[in-house]
Amino acid sequence: MGFTLKRVYDAAEATDGFRVLVDRLWPRGVSKQRAELDLWAKDVAPSPELRTEWHHHRERFDEFASRYRDELDAGEAARSLLDLGTEHERVTLLFGARDEQVNHATVLLEWLREHGASVES
């Protein structure tokens, strides 16, 4: 099946498979019990500096995405996610952003696809 995205605020489902939070900060208003996480992959999220800059300049998403891809290429955290894709039938990447299309998790999912992971739309 592969990787898929879901907001952490949405209810957990049995079909989610292995659930991974890919935000550096814990999402507001969500208890650890309600999140039903298997893993919190803080290190795969954008660096604090990049995240802060992007939140101040939302109109620069393309620049943010490019710089975030550079961070993913340079680190090991995203490669560890690739390994999870071989260990689990489905991996659901959880994120807290309101915008389901313009956020770091969509960039991460595309990075995983570009590096050989099976990705669900």
XYZ file of C-alpha atoms in Angstrom:
121
model
C 0.000 0.000 0.000
C 2.614 2.592 1.000
C 2.711 6.040 2.562
C -0.252 8.331 3.013
C -1.004 11.647 4.768
C -3.547 12.519 7.413
C -4.143 15.378 9.823
C -3.368 14.356 13.391
C -6.689 15.939 14.401
C -8.623 13.345 12.374
C -9.700 10.182 14.161
C -7.360 7.211 14.048
C -8.562 4.289 11.964
C -7.447 0.678 11.749
C -6.600 1.256 8.074
C -3.977 3.883 9.038
C -1.409 1.194 9.686
C 1.783 2.501 11.321
C 1.111 6.095 12.464
C 3.995 8.588 12.456
C 3.781 12.219 13.595
C 6.114 14.252 11.350
C 5.868 17.599 13.184
C 8.657 18.955 15.354
C 6.179 20.483 17.819
C 3.383 18.563 19.498
C 0.001 19.577 17.988
C -2.171 21.733 20.218
C -5.212 20.157 21.780
C -4.273 16.547 20.974
C -3.494 14.169 23.805
C -0.916 11.466 23.302
C -3.640 8.903 23.867
C -5.914 10.423 21.208
C -3.058 10.691 18.691
C -2.497 6.919 18.857
C 1.055 7.266 17.544
C 3.490 4.505 16.816
C 6.344 6.972 16.335
C 7.039 10.699 16.697
C 9.639 11.506 14.023
C 10.579 15.050 15.108
C 13.847 15.005 13.193
C 12.159 14.605 9.821
C 10.305 17.903 10.264
C 11.800 21.153 8.949
C 14.500 22.706 11.124
C 13.227 25.267 13.642
C 14.861 28.081 11.643
C 13.247 27.026 8.370
C 9.850 26.471 9.980
C 9.911 29.884 11.660
C 10.961 31.669 8.468
C 8.231 29.960 6.460
C 5.543 30.853 9.021
C 6.526 34.509 8.605
C 6.548 34.309 4.787
C 3.810 31.885 3.717
C 3.916 33.240 0.166
C 7.361 31.632 -0.292
C 6.225 28.012 -0.257
C 8.305 27.033 -3.296
C 11.456 28.383 -1.654
C 10.535 26.662 1.609
C 9.935 23.355 -0.194
C 13.301 23.547 -1.942
C 15.179 24.273 1.267
C 13.262 21.554 3.126
C 14.179 19.012 0.420
C 17.818 20.009 0.941
C 17.421 19.286 4.659
C 15.831 15.924 3.893
C 18.669 15.036 1.524
C 21.299 15.984 4.103
C 19.850 14.078 7.051
C 19.121 10.477 7.958
C 15.612 10.920 9.367
C 13.812 10.764 6.011
C 15.827 7.714 5.005
C 14.626 6.036 8.203
C 11.066 6.712 7.057
C 11.854 4.961 3.786
C 12.835 1.910 5.834
C 9.496 2.023 7.650
C 7.814 1.728 4.273
C 9.463 -1.651 3.778
C 8.601 -2.827 7.300
C 4.893 -1.876 7.283
C 2.176 -2.330 4.699
C 0.897 1.206 5.276
C 2.549 4.179 6.972
C 0.360 7.186 7.718
C 2.289 10.437 8.128
C 0.450 12.700 10.557
C 0.720 16.484 10.549
C -0.997 19.338 12.357
C -1.164 22.043 9.667
C -4.615 23.402 8.801
C -3.869 23.579 5.091
C -3.876 20.009 3.807
C -2.176 20.927 0.519
C 0.434 23.539 1.431
C 2.517 22.122 4.278
C 5.770 20.321 4.964
C 4.130 16.877 5.031
C 3.174 17.148 1.347
C 6.804 18.007 0.520
C 7.975 15.055 2.608
C 5.547 12.684 0.887
C 6.782 13.817 -2.524
C 10.413 13.389 -1.369
C 9.600 9.825 -0.301
C 7.997 9.127 -3.706
C 11.067 10.509 -5.493
C 13.249 8.164 -3.431
C 11.360 5.010 -4.349
C 8.570 4.800 -1.801
C 5.087 3.726 -2.750
C 2.745 6.646 -2.073
C -1.038 6.736 -1.978
C -2.861 9.782 -3.248
